[in-house]
Each structure stands twice: as C-alpha cells, then as structure tokens.
Coordinates of C-alpha atoms in Angstrom, one line a residue:
Chain K
X682 CA 19.7 17.5 -25.0
X683 CA 19.7 13.7 -25.2
X684 CA 18.5 11.3 -22.2
X685 CA 22.2 10.7 -20.2
X686 CA 22.6 6.6 -22.0
X687 CA 24.6 5.2 -19.1
X688 CA 24.9 5.7 -14.8
X689 CA 25.6 4.3 -12.9
X690 CA 23.7 2.5 -9.7
X691 CA 25.8 4.1 -6.3
X692 CA 26.8 2.8 -3.0
X693 CA 26.7 4.2 0.6
X694 CA 27.4 2.1 3.3
X695 CA 25.0 4.1 6.4
X696 CA 25.8 3.4 10.5
X697 CA 23.8 4.2 12.6
X698 CA 26.3 6.3 14.9
X699 CA 27.4 8.6 11.4
X700 CA 23.5 8.0 10.3
X701 CA 23.2 12.3 9.6
X702 CA 26.1 12.6 7.7
X703 CA 25.8 9.0 5.7
X704 CA 22.5 10.6 4.8
X705 CA 23.7 14.5 3.8
X706 CA 26.3 12.1 1.6
X707 CA 23.5 10.4 -0.1
X708 CA 21.5 14.0 -0.3
X709 CA 24.7 15.2 -2.2
X710 CA 23.9 12.9 -4.8
X711 CA 20.0 12.9 -5.0
X712 CA 18.9 15.2 -6.4
X713 CA 15.6 15.3 -6.3
X714 CA 15.7 14.0 -2.5
X715 CA 13.6 17.5 -0.2
X716 CA 14.0 17.8 3.6
X717 CA 10.8 16.4 3.8
X718 CA 11.4 12.8 2.0
X719 CA 14.5 12.6 4.0
X720 CA 13.2 13.1 6.9
X721 CA 10.9 10.4 6.5
X722 CA 12.4 8.0 4.8
X723 CA 16.0 8.3 7.5
X724 CA 13.3 8.4 11.2
X725 CA 11.6 5.4 9.1
X726 CA 14.8 3.1 8.8
X727 CA 16.2 4.4 11.7
X728 CA 18.6 0.7 12.7
X729 CA 16.8 -1.8 9.9
X730 CA 19.5 -0.6 7.4
X731 CA 23.6 -0.2 6.2
X732 CA 23.5 0.5 3.2
X733 CA 22.0 2.5 0.0
X734 CA 21.6 2.0 -3.0
X735 CA 20.8 5.3 -5.7
X736 CA 19.6 4.1 -8.8
X737 CA 20.0 7.9 -10.3
X738 CA 17.5 7.2 -13.5
X739 CA 14.9 5.1 -13.2
X740 CA 11.9 6.0 -14.8
X741 CA 8.7 5.0 -12.7
X742 CA 5.0 3.9 -14.3
X743 CA 3.2 6.0 -11.7
X744 CA 5.8 9.2 -11.6
X745 CA 5.6 9.1 -16.1
X746 CA 2.1 9.6 -15.7
X747 CA 1.6 12.3 -13.5
X748 CA 4.0 13.8 -15.9
X749 CA 1.9 12.6 -19.0
X750 CA -1.2 13.6 -18.1
X751 CA -0.4 17.3 -15.3
X752 CA 3.4 18.1 -15.1
X753 CA 3.9 18.5 -18.5
X754 CA 1.9 21.4 -18.7
X755 CA 3.2 23.7 -16.3
X756 CA 5.1 27.0 -17.3
X757 CA 7.6 25.5 -14.8
X758 CA 10.3 22.6 -16.0
X759 CA 9.8 19.2 -14.7
X760 CA 11.5 16.2 -15.9
X761 CA 10.0 12.5 -16.5
X762 CA 12.6 11.0 -14.9
X763 CA 13.2 9.8 -11.7
X764 CA 15.5 9.2 -9.0
X765 CA 15.2 5.6 -6.8
X766 CA 16.5 4.5 -3.4
X767 CA 17.3 0.5 -3.0
X768 CA 17.8 -0.2 0.4
X769 CA 19.1 -3.1 2.1
X770 CA 19.6 -4.6 5.9
X771 CA 24.0 -5.8 5.2
X772 CA 26.3 -4.0 4.7
X773 CA 27.3 -3.9 0.6
X774 CA 30.9 -2.7 -0.3
X775 CA 29.5 -0.7 -3.4
X776 CA 26.8 -1.1 -5.7
X777 CA 28.5 -3.7 -8.4
X778 CA 28.8 -5.9 -5.7
X779 CA 24.5 -6.8 -5.4
X780 CA 25.3 -7.5 -9.6
X781 CA 27.6 -9.8 -9.2
X782 CA 26.9 -11.5 -5.6
X783 CA 23.1 -11.0 -5.8
X784 CA 22.1 -14.0 -4.1
X785 CA 24.0 -12.7 -1.3
X786 CA 22.3 -10.0 -0.7
X787 CA 18.5 -10.8 -1.4
X788 CA 17.5 -12.0 1.9
X789 CA 19.0 -8.2 3.1
X790 CA 17.1 -6.8 0.9
X791 CA 14.6 -4.4 2.9
X792 CA 12.8 -2.4 0.0
X793 CA 13.0 1.0 -2.1
X794 CA 12.3 3.9 -3.0
X795 CA 11.4 6.6 -5.3
X796 CA 12.2 9.8 -5.9
X797 CA 10.5 12.3 -7.4
X798 CA 10.9 15.3 -8.8
X799 CA 8.3 16.7 -7.4
X800 CA 8.8 19.8 -5.1
X801 CA 8.5 18.6 -0.6
X802 CA 6.2 15.6 -0.7
X803 CA 9.2 13.7 -3.2
X804 CA 8.5 9.6 -1.9
X805 CA 6.7 8.0 -5.4
X806 CA 6.0 4.2 -4.8
X807 CA 7.8 2.9 -2.0
X808 CA 7.9 -0.6 -0.5
X809 CA 9.0 -1.2 2.3
X810 CA 8.5 -4.8 4.0
X811 CA 7.6 -4.4 8.0
X812 CA 9.0 -7.0 9.1
X813 CA 13.0 -5.9 8.3
X814 CA 12.4 -2.9 10.3
X815 CA 14.2 -2.5 13.6
X816 CA 11.2 -0.1 14.9
X817 CA 8.6 -1.9 14.5
X818 CA 8.1 -4.8 17.4
X819 CA 7.0 -8.0 15.3
X820 CA 4.9 -9.9 18.1
X821 CA 1.4 -9.9 17.5
X822 CA 1.8 -7.0 14.6
X823 CA -0.2 -8.0 11.6
X824 CA -0.1 -6.4 8.5
X825 CA -0.9 -6.5 4.9
X826 CA 2.1 -7.4 2.5
X827 CA 2.7 -9.0 -1.0
X828 CA 5.5 -9.6 -3.3
X829 CA 6.7 -6.5 -5.5
X830 CA 9.6 -6.9 -7.8
X831 CA 12.6 -4.9 -8.5
X832 CA 15.3 -4.9 -10.4
X833 CA 19.3 -3.5 -9.7
X834 CA 21.5 -3.1 -12.5
X835 CA 19.2 -6.5 -14.6
X836 CA 19.6 -8.1 -11.2
X837 CA 15.8 -9.2 -9.8
X838 CA 14.8 -8.3 -5.8
X839 CA 11.9 -9.4 -4.3
X840 CA 10.2 -7.0 -1.9
X841 CA 6.9 -8.3 0.5
X842 CA 5.4 -5.0 1.8
X843 CA 2.3 -2.6 0.9
X844 CA 2.6 0.0 -1.5
X845 CA 2.6 3.5 -0.2
X846 CA 2.9 6.8 -1.9
X847 CA 3.6 10.5 -1.0
X848 CA 0.5 12.8 -2.6
X849 CA 2.4 15.8 -4.3
X850 CA 0.9 18.2 -2.8
X851 CA -0.1 19.7 -6.9
X852 CA -2.4 17.2 -7.8
X853 CA -2.6 14.0 -6.0
X854 CA -4.2 14.7 -2.3
X855 CA -4.4 12.4 0.8
X856 CA -7.6 10.1 -0.7
X857 CA -5.2 9.9 -4.6
X858 CA -2.4 8.2 -2.4
X859 CA -4.3 7.1 -0.5
X860 CA -6.9 4.7 -3.3
X861 CA -3.8 4.1 -5.0
X862 CA -1.6 1.8 -2.6
X863 CA -5.2 0.0 -2.4
X864 CA -5.9 -0.6 -6.4
X865 CA -2.1 -1.0 -6.7
X866 CA -1.7 -3.9 -3.9
X867 CA -4.9 -5.7 -4.6
X868 CA -3.6 -5.4 -8.4
X869 CA 0.3 -6.9 -7.3
X870 CA -1.8 -9.5 -4.7
X871 CA -5.2 -10.7 -7.2
X872 CA -4.4 -11.1 -11.6
X873 CA -8.5 -10.2 -11.6
X874 CA -7.6 -5.9 -11.3
X875 CA -5.8 -4.1 -13.5
X876 CA -2.6 -1.6 -12.7
X877 CA -4.2 1.6 -12.1
X878 CA -2.3 4.7 -11.5
X879 CA -2.9 8.3 -10.8
X880 CA -4.4 9.8 -13.5
X881 CA -6.5 7.2 -13.9
X882 CA -8.4 8.2 -10.4
X883 CA -8.6 11.9 -11.2
X884 CA -9.8 11.4 -14.5
X885 CA -12.6 8.4 -12.6
X886 CA -13.4 11.7 -10.5
X887 CA -17.2 13.3 -11.8
X888 CA -16.8 17.0 -11.8
X889 CA -20.3 17.8 -10.2
X890 CA -18.6 19.9 -7.9
X891 CA -16.0 21.7 -10.9
X892 CA -12.3 20.7 -11.8
X893 CA -11.1 17.5 -10.9
X894 CA -7.4 18.5 -10.7
X895 CA -5.6 20.4 -9.2
X896 CA -6.0 19.6 -5.7
X897 CA -9.7 18.6 -5.0
X898 CA -10.7 16.7 -2.0
X899 CA -12.5 13.6 -2.9
X900 CA -16.0 12.5 -2.5
X901 CA -17.9 9.7 -1.0
X902 CA -18.7 9.2 -3.8
X903 CA -15.9 9.7 -6.0
X904 CA -14.0 7.2 -4.1
X905 CA -16.9 4.2 -4.5
X906 CA -17.3 4.8 -8.4
X907 CA -13.0 4.8 -8.6
X908 CA -13.9 1.9 -6.6
X909 CA -16.4 -0.1 -8.4
X910 CA -14.8 1.1 -11.9
X911 CA -11.2 -0.4 -10.3
X912 CA -13.5 -3.6 -9.8
X913 CA -14.3 -4.0 -6.3
X914 CA -18.1 -3.9 -4.6
X915 CA -17.1 -1.0 -1.8
X916 CA -19.6 -1.0 1.7
X917 CA -19.5 2.8 3.3
X918 CA -19.1 1.8 7.2
X919 CA -20.2 4.8 9.4
X920 CA -18.4 4.9 12.8
X921 CA -19.6 7.8 13.9
X922 CA -21.0 11.7 12.8
X923 CA -18.5 13.1 12.9
X924 CA -15.2 13.7 13.9
X925 CA -16.6 15.2 17.0
X926 CA -18.6 12.4 18.4
X927 CA -17.3 10.6 21.1
X928 CA -17.7 6.5 21.1
X929 CA -18.0 5.0 17.9
X930 CA -21.6 2.6 17.0
X931 CA -19.8 -0.5 17.8
X932 CA -21.7 -2.4 15.2
X933 CA -19.7 0.1 12.4
X934 CA -17.2 -1.0 14.7
X935 CA -16.9 -4.4 15.3
X936 CA -17.7 -4.8 10.6
X937 CA -14.4 -2.5 10.5
X938 CA -12.6 -5.0 12.7
X939 CA -13.6 -8.7 10.9
X940 CA -12.7 -6.6 6.9
X941 CA -9.8 -6.1 8.4
X942 CA -9.0 -9.2 9.6
X943 CA -10.1 -10.5 6.4
X944 CA -7.2 -9.2 4.8
X945 CA -8.9 -6.3 2.8
X946 CA -7.1 -2.5 3.0
X947 CA -9.4 0.2 4.4
X948 CA -9.9 3.3 3.8
X949 CA -11.1 5.0 7.3
X950 CA -11.7 8.9 6.8
X951 CA -10.1 11.2 10.2
X952 CA -12.9 13.7 8.7
X953 CA -10.2 16.7 7.4
X954 CA -7.8 13.4 6.0
X955 CA -8.1 9.2 4.7
X956 CA -5.6 7.1 5.2
X957 CA -5.7 3.0 4.8
X958 CA -5.3 0.3 7.8
X959 CA -3.7 -2.4 7.0
X960 CA -3.6 -4.1 10.0
X961 CA -3.9 -3.9 13.6
X962 CA -1.6 -5.2 16.0
X963 CA -3.1 -7.4 19.4
X964 CA -2.3 -6.4 23.6
X965 CA -3.3 -10.5 25.2
X966 CA -3.9 -9.0 29.0
X967 CA -5.6 -6.8 27.8
X968 CA -9.3 -6.4 30.8
X969 CA -11.6 -7.2 29.2
X970 CA -15.4 -8.4 29.6
X971 CA -17.7 -10.7 28.1
X972 CA -20.8 -9.9 27.3
X973 CA -24.0 -11.1 29.6
X974 CA -24.3 -13.9 27.7
X975 CA -20.2 -14.6 29.0
X976 CA -19.2 -13.9 24.7
X977 CA -16.8 -11.4 23.7
X978 CA -15.1 -10.6 20.2
X979 CA -11.9 -10.6 19.7
X980 CA -12.5 -7.4 18.9
X981 CA -11.7 -6.7 22.9
X982 CA -7.5 -7.8 22.3
X983 CA -7.6 -4.6 19.6
X984 CA -4.5 -2.6 20.7
X985 CA -3.8 -0.7 17.6
X986 CA -4.2 -0.9 13.3
X987 CA -1.8 -0.4 11.6
X988 CA -1.6 2.2 9.4
X989 CA -0.4 4.4 6.1
X990 CA -0.7 7.8 5.8
X991 CA 1.0 9.5 3.3
X992 CA 2.4 11.9 5.6
X993 CA 4.6 9.6 7.6
X994 CA 6.8 6.9 7.4
X995 CA 4.4 3.4 6.3
X996 CA 3.1 1.2 8.9
X997 CA 2.0 3.9 11.2
X998 CA 0.5 2.5 14.8
X999 CA -2.7 4.4 15.6
X1000 CA -3.5 3.8 19.1
X1001 CA -5.3 5.3 22.0
X1002 CA -4.9 8.5 23.2
X1003 CA -2.5 7.8 26.2
X1004 CA -0.6 4.9 24.1
X1005 CA 3.1 6.7 23.8
X1006 CA 2.5 3.9 20.9
X1007 CA 0.2 6.2 18.6
X1008 CA 1.5 8.5 15.6
X1009 CA -1.8 10.7 15.2
X1010 CA -0.1 12.6 18.3
X1011 CA 2.2 13.7 16.0
X1012 CA -0.5 15.9 14.1
X1013 CA -0.6 19.8 15.2
X1014 CA -4.3 19.4 15.8
X1015 CA -6.7 17.7 15.6
X1016 CA -4.6 14.8 17.1
X1017 CA -5.5 11.7 15.9
X1018 CA -6.6 7.7 17.8
X1019 CA -7.3 4.9 17.4
X1020 CA -11.4 7.1 17.7
X1021 CA -10.9 9.3 15.4
X1022 CA -12.3 7.5 12.3
X1023 CA -16.0 8.4 11.0
X1024 CA -15.9 6.5 7.8
X1025 CA -14.6 3.7 6.8
X1026 CA -15.3 1.6 3.0
X1027 CA -14.4 -1.7 2.1
X1028 CA -13.2 -2.5 -1.1
X1029 CA -14.4 -5.6 -0.9
X1030 CA -15.0 -8.5 -3.9
X1031 CA -17.8 -8.8 -6.0
X1032 CA -19.3 -12.5 -4.0
X1033 CA -19.4 -11.7 -0.6
X1034 CA -23.4 -10.4 -1.1
X1035 CA -23.6 -11.4 2.6
X1036 CA -22.2 -7.7 4.9
X1037 CA -20.4 -8.9 7.9
X1038 CA -22.7 -7.4 11.0
X1039 CA -25.4 -10.0 9.2
X1040 CA -22.9 -12.9 9.6
X1041 CA -22.7 -12.4 13.0
X1042 CA -25.8 -12.1 13.5
X1043 CA -25.9 -15.3 12.2
X1044 CA -23.1 -16.6 13.7
X1045 CA -23.8 -15.2 17.0
X1046 CA -27.5 -16.3 17.0
X1047 CA -26.2 -20.1 16.5
X1048 CA -23.1 -20.4 19.6
X1049 CA -25.2 -18.4 21.8
X1050 CA -29.1 -20.7 21.9
X1051 CA -26.2 -24.1 21.7
X1052 CA -24.4 -22.9 24.0
X1053 CA -25.0 -26.2 26.7
X1054 CA -23.4 -28.0 23.8
X1055 CA -20.8 -25.0 23.1
X1056 CA -19.9 -26.1 27.2
X1057 CA -19.1 -29.8 26.6
X1058 CA -16.0 -28.9 25.2
X1059 CA -14.7 -25.9 27.7
X1060 CA -15.9 -23.8 29.8
X1061 CA -14.9 -19.8 30.7
X1062 CA -15.7 -16.7 29.0
X1063 CA -16.2 -17.6 25.0
X1064 CA -14.1 -15.2 22.1
X1065 CA -15.4 -14.8 18.6
X1066 CA -13.6 -14.5 16.0
X1067 CA -15.8 -13.2 12.6
X1068 CA -13.9 -13.2 9.3
X1069 CA -14.1 -13.7 5.3
X1070 CA -11.7 -16.0 3.2
X1071 CA -11.5 -17.5 -0.2
X1072 CA -12.6 -21.5 -0.4
X1073 CA -8.9 -21.9 -1.8
X1074 CA -7.1 -20.1 1.1
X1075 CA -10.1 -21.7 3.9
X1076 CA -9.1 -25.7 2.7
X1077 CA -5.1 -24.6 2.6
X1078 CA -4.7 -23.4 5.3
X1079 CA -6.6 -26.3 7.3
X1080 CA -4.7 -28.8 5.9
X1081 CA -0.9 -27.4 6.7
X1082 CA -2.2 -26.0 10.2
X1083 CA -4.6 -29.2 11.4
X1084 CA -3.7 -32.3 9.4
X1085 CA -0.3 -31.9 7.5
X1086 CA 1.8 -31.1 10.7
X1087 CA 5.0 -32.7 10.9
X1088 CA 4.3 -32.4 15.9
X1089 CA 3.2 -35.8 16.3
X1090 CA -0.1 -36.5 18.0
X1091 CA -3.4 -36.9 17.0
X1092 CA -4.8 -35.5 13.3
X1093 CA -7.7 -33.6 13.0
X1094 CA -9.7 -36.2 10.2
X1095 CA -12.8 -33.3 10.6
X1096 CA -10.3 -31.1 9.2
X1097 CA -9.8 -32.8 6.3
X1098 CA -14.1 -33.4 5.5
X1099 CA -14.1 -30.1 4.9
X1100 CA -11.8 -29.9 2.6
X1101 CA -13.9 -32.5 0.5
X1102 CA -16.5 -29.8 0.5
X1103 CA -17.9 -28.0 -2.2
X1104 CA -17.6 -24.3 -0.9
X1105 CA -18.1 -20.8 -2.7
X1106 CA -15.7 -18.5 -3.7
X1107 CA -16.1 -16.9 -0.4
X1108 CA -16.6 -18.5 3.5
X1109 CA -17.8 -17.0 6.2
X1110 CA -15.8 -17.9 8.7
X1111 CA -16.8 -17.1 13.1
X1112 CA -14.8 -19.2 15.5
X1113 CA -15.1 -19.9 18.7
X1114 CA -12.5 -20.4 22.2
X1115 CA -13.0 -20.1 25.4
X1116 CA -10.5 -17.1 26.4
X1117 CA -7.4 -18.5 27.4
X1118 CA -7.0 -21.4 24.4
X1119 CA -8.2 -18.5 21.6
X1120 CA -4.5 -16.9 23.4
X1121 CA -2.7 -19.6 22.3
X1122 CA -4.8 -19.8 19.1
X1123 CA -6.8 -22.9 19.6
X1124 CA -10.4 -23.1 18.9
X1125 CA -13.2 -26.1 20.1
X1126 CA -15.9 -25.0 17.8
X1127 CA -16.2 -22.5 14.1
X1128 CA -19.4 -22.6 11.9
X1129 CA -19.0 -21.5 8.0
X1130 CA -21.3 -19.2 6.0
X1131 CA -22.3 -19.4 2.1
X1132 CA -21.3 -15.5 1.6
X1133 CA -22.4 -15.9 -1.9
X1134 CA -26.1 -16.3 0.7
X1135 CA -29.2 -14.0 1.5
X1136 CA -29.8 -14.1 5.2
X1137 CA -33.4 -15.9 4.5
X1138 CA -32.0 -18.8 2.7
X1139 CA -29.5 -21.8 4.8
X1140 CA -26.2 -20.0 5.5
X1141 CA -24.1 -22.2 6.9
X1142 CA -22.6 -24.6 5.6
X1143 CA -21.6 -26.1 8.3
X1144 CA -21.0 -26.0 12.2
X1145 CA -18.1 -27.8 14.0
X1146 CA -18.7 -28.0 17.6
X1147 CA -15.4 -30.0 19.6
X1148 CA -14.9 -33.8 17.5
X1149 CA -19.3 -32.8 16.1
X1150 CA -20.1 -32.3 12.8
X1151 CA -23.4 -30.2 11.5
X1152 CA -23.7 -30.6 7.9
X1153 CA -26.9 -30.1 5.8
X1154 CA -29.2 -30.2 9.1
X1155 CA -27.8 -34.1 10.1
X1156 CA -25.1 -33.6 13.2
X1157 CA -22.4 -36.8 13.9
X1158 CA -19.9 -37.1 16.6
X1159 CA -16.3 -38.8 15.7
X1160 CA -15.0 -40.2 18.6
X1161 CA -11.6 -40.4 19.2
X1162 CA -11.0 -37.1 16.6
X1163 CA -9.4 -33.4 18.7
X1164 CA -12.6 -31.5 20.1
X1165 CA -10.1 -28.6 19.2
X1166 CA -8.3 -27.6 15.9
X1167 CA -5.9 -24.7 15.1
X1168 CA -7.5 -21.1 14.2
X1169 CA -6.8 -20.0 11.3
X1170 CA -4.4 -17.3 9.9
X1171 CA -3.9 -16.0 6.8
X1172 CA -5.6 -12.5 5.8
X1173 CA -2.9 -10.6 7.5
X1174 CA 0.0 -12.7 6.2
X1175 CA 0.6 -15.0 9.5
X1176 CA 3.0 -17.7 9.0
Chain M
X1336 CA 4.3 -34.7 8.1
X1337 CA 6.2 -37.9 8.5
X1338 CA 6.3 -40.8 6.9
X1339 CA 4.4 -43.0 9.8
X1340 CA 1.0 -40.1 10.6
X1341 CA 1.4 -40.3 6.5
X1342 CA 0.2 -44.0 6.5
X1343 CA -1.7 -43.0 9.5
X1344 CA -3.5 -40.7 7.9
X1345 CA -4.4 -42.8 5.0
X1346 CA -5.9 -45.4 7.4
X1347 CA -7.7 -42.6 8.9
X1348 CA -9.1 -41.0 5.3
X1349 CA -10.0 -45.1 4.4
X1350 CA -11.8 -45.3 6.6
X1351 CA -13.5 -42.1 6.6
X1352 CA -17.3 -43.1 6.1
X1353 CA -19.7 -41.3 4.3
X1354 CA -21.3 -38.5 6.7
X1355 CA -25.0 -39.7 6.4
X1356 CA -23.8 -43.3 7.7
X1357 CA -24.4 -42.8 11.4
X1358 CA -25.3 -38.8 11.1
X1359 CA -28.4 -38.4 13.1
X1360 CA -30.6 -34.9 12.9
X1361 CA -29.2 -31.7 14.6
X1362 CA -32.2 -31.4 16.7
X1363 CA -30.9 -28.1 18.7
X1364 CA -29.2 -26.5 15.5
X1365 CA -32.4 -27.1 12.9
X1366 CA -34.4 -25.5 16.1
X1367 CA -32.2 -22.7 16.1
X1368 CA -31.8 -22.0 12.1
X1369 CA -35.9 -22.1 12.3
X1370 CA -35.1 -19.4 14.6
X1371 CA -33.2 -17.3 12.9
X1372 CA -35.5 -17.4 9.7
X1373 CA -39.1 -16.9 11.7
X1374 CA -36.9 -13.3 13.0
X1375 CA -36.0 -12.6 9.6
X1376 CA -39.5 -13.7 7.7
X1377 CA -40.6 -10.8 11.1
X1378 CA -39.1 -8.4 10.3
X1379 CA -40.8 -5.1 8.8
X1380 CA -37.7 -3.3 8.2
X1381 CA -34.3 -5.2 8.2
X1382 CA -32.1 -1.8 10.4
X1383 CA -29.0 -3.2 8.4
X1384 CA -30.4 -2.4 5.0
X1385 CA -31.8 0.9 6.8
X1386 CA -28.0 1.9 8.0
X1387 CA -26.9 1.5 4.9
X1388 CA -29.4 3.9 3.2
X1389 CA -29.4 6.0 5.4
X1390 CA -25.5 6.4 5.9
X1391 CA -25.5 7.3 2.2
X1392 CA -27.8 9.3 2.0
X1393 CA -25.8 11.2 4.8
X1394 CA -22.8 10.6 2.7
X1395 CA -23.0 10.9 -0.8
X1396 CA -21.2 14.2 -1.4
X1397 CA -19.3 15.3 2.1
X1398 CA -15.8 15.3 1.4
X1399 CA -13.5 13.1 2.4
X1400 CA -10.7 15.8 3.8
X1401 CA -10.3 18.9 3.1
X1402 CA -7.3 20.2 4.8
X1403 CA -3.8 21.0 3.8
X1404 CA -2.1 17.5 2.9
X1405 CA -6.0 16.4 3.6
X1406 CA -8.2 15.7 1.0

C-alpha cells in the first residue's frame, strides 16, 4: 500500500465547559493518542487553548530516527509516520482559516506536540510556550526558552519554548529524554551544536555494561561521553551522598543555582529518575538570614525549580515538601521535592574554564574585604548574585538597561564604558545589592571575572562600586554618574 | 532613548576621558588581590579540585536511574 498523498489538517474547537468531551472527540480521530498522552496534554493545557489542529500525517525526524534504528526491527508492525497537534489560544473556525489568514493567529500559537505510534508513552517532540499557559503564575517565573519553527499547510509559525519528549519505555529511558531535550535546546539556540537524534544518544553509550538497548539506564560516564561528543564540557555536582541523605552540600547547591541562573539546562538525578532543571521561581517574601559578615546569596530567595520531567507535562515546579505546587508530591513513592537532587550535570561551554565555586570564592573575598567601601553606597544586608554569561550578551544588556533606556534621568556612563572593554568570550559576574534594592532589580556593585582564567592568575577584569571603577589595579571615581545600576537580566529569557 | 537623551549621551561619551587620566592606585583592591594570590599559592591541596575528583571516583559507574520510567 502506498503512502496517502493527501491528508487534510482538521480543526477542533475546545472549551473549558466541554473540555473532556472535546478531547474525546479529538482522540477518536488521532489514532496514536493514548490514554496517558491524552491526560498529559489535557491537564497541562487546560484553560490555555481554544483550538487544536490535527495534522494526521507528519514525518517527525526524531521518531523516524528511532523507527529506522529500532522499531523497524520489531516483529510487531509499527509506522514511521506520526501525527501532530497544534494548539492555539484563540478560537479558529476551521483549519483552512489558518492557511488563509496565518498572521491573524501567529500570536495565539501556543505550540505543538508530535504523537508517536508507540505503546502508552506516545508524546513525541513537544514545544509549548510557558508564557501562554494559564496554569503557570508568570510572576517571578524564569525559564529557558528558544524559538522552534512549525509549518501548517505551508504557513510558518514560531513557538518559543523548551523541548520535551516522553520516554517510549521501549528503547529510550528518562535519561535519553532529558539528554535529548538538553541537546535539542542547545542545537536550536546555538549554531555551534549539531542537531542530535534520539538513537544517536544510544549509539554513544558504552557497551561495557552489556547491550545499550532496549531500556538500559545510563551511567554518569555515559552522560559525560555523550555530552562531550555533542560539544559540551560537562561538570558534575554531587549535592548529597544518596537520596536518603537529609541535607545538601551547600556549596554544591550554590553551584547548581549559579549554573541555572546562568541559563544552562542542568540534568538533575533524583537517584532513580532524572529530569532537567531549566529555571526557577523566586519568593521575595521569604525570611532570609545573612551570614556573619552580612552577606547572603540570591539562592536564599529561591522558591521552586522549573523542571522538565518526561513523566509529566513540561514546566513542572519542584518545590519544598509542604509546597502545594510541588509536582514531586504526585509521585507515589518515593515522592520528590527540591532537596531530592542527588547529582547534577551541567553542560558547560568550552571556554568556561573557571568553575562557579572558584569564581564565587574570589568575588566574595573582594566584596567582604572591601565592605567599608560598599557601605558608602548603601547599608544593610548584601545580596550577591553569581552567573556566567557571554561578553556580547553582557555588553548588549548593559546598553539596553542602563544606557539606552526610554526613561528620563541620568545616563549611566560607566555601563557604556564597559561596552568598550575587550572581554573574553565568557565572563563570570557577581552583582551586589543591599537587600531592599535587590528586590527592585537594582545593584550598587559588581565584579567581572575572566572565565578562561586560572585562580592563581589575576582573574578580575573590572570591579565597580557605586560610581567608582577599578581596572588593572587603578581606580577612578566618576562624580555625577549614578551609583546604582540595573541587574543583568537575560540568561533566563527575562525582558 | 529620546533625541534629547541621545544628544546628552553623545556629549557625555565625548567628554569621557581615558580611564587612566585621573585614575589613582586602587590600594584596598590591590591588597585583596595580593591576599587571594598568596592564599591560593599557599594551599597544598585545592579543596575544590579534590572534591571534584572524589565525586568522579564515586559516580563514574553509578546508574543515573534504574526504576520503571526512571532511567
């Protein structure tokens, strides 16, 4: 039998009032959508969409890769084709309307989900824009997103989200799902990384523990080999001895937070299951305590991690045990919470030679020793925030937020001055603010380190305290220049 | 940025002299730099590197996850 040459995209209006029946109707036409897949999408998208378009014949590059290398070898018949669902937050009379008037519906495009012909875990590549989800409280919610492209009847649509795929329970496991999402996010966002398909990850596993498929759990050695072959330079963090240990190694927890704050997707193992941490939420009302020197890390305001767990709809919140929004409590046993991460792996880029812990040690030493100077600009407990970023993003945001603002008022010439600096590809930045100003997104000091340096070298590129700049062991005060400046916001997609 | 601000900004940048003109020695900062380098050089074992090596020796062959729908 030949391939069907024509298959029409069909539209399905969905309403909150008729939610379950609308999905039942869709399910009748979407032959690969299983109970598990229906429930995952139905619960995750409730209140966020008004129309679904079903593309009944879709060639998914990721499924085709698994089909060619695995499913085609099975006795039971399977299909190399998939179906795809497109979600819109607006009512669309029919699918033809999107082809006729695509511009009218671009803003309401919430994302898509590939439905694979596999048993149970049918959700293939899925990209949903979290800013368009009614289930997410957008206040103080920060997570990684990048543009993905989709075509409906030849019309181009874009969705900004983080890629998700469920494990199929046959050839891929949760580690493959998590690794695939990290690799796909990076390759879609940065041209330096090549696109990687699910079976590539299996091929890169070492057979020293026997066959690599079907269904073999990965080791950290596999992780490191795969991520290195992909083009990353992974770093391991061991947050606790085992999942039964009561508390975290605070330094490693700080490192994990700094890498997340820097905009890296981090693989987090609960020891038994693995997820990807792609962001966090913040609670400024938390009762926080500074250390004996009067300093505290921005980690103190962390409320939840934003995670992608292949067993659930994307963008779950991993919070404290008593947090009603903690998705980890939906696991039967063991349940997970924000302290369940045993090991984390961060896929660093090559030129971040200086790790977070060493950068933090140096920056804090300067700030603590120079506390009298800090106090001339503002008193109170000091909040520090450490992150790594590219020099281009850093300079661009300096200009956007501190120089070329639309607001009237004084121009921060020192932020402009920074844009003229010769910087390495990556820099570590520690910002400092008195606690009240921190909550308003304002800093009074910052220190910028060369991320390619060694701790035994002179690592500081410049330091700024108020309107005083320190470069190459010299300092100069710029009278009349503002002493405060805006926080750097970019790594987690902030505007 | 509006036109007035653009003009103000250009004027400010044009007036911005070389950093070294009028700069003085950053005594406090330089003292800390020396202190950090001295402390680092005196360390016989770098605790951060040692911890990383220890982690790897414990984790290398550990399975990331192994339960059903774990892995």
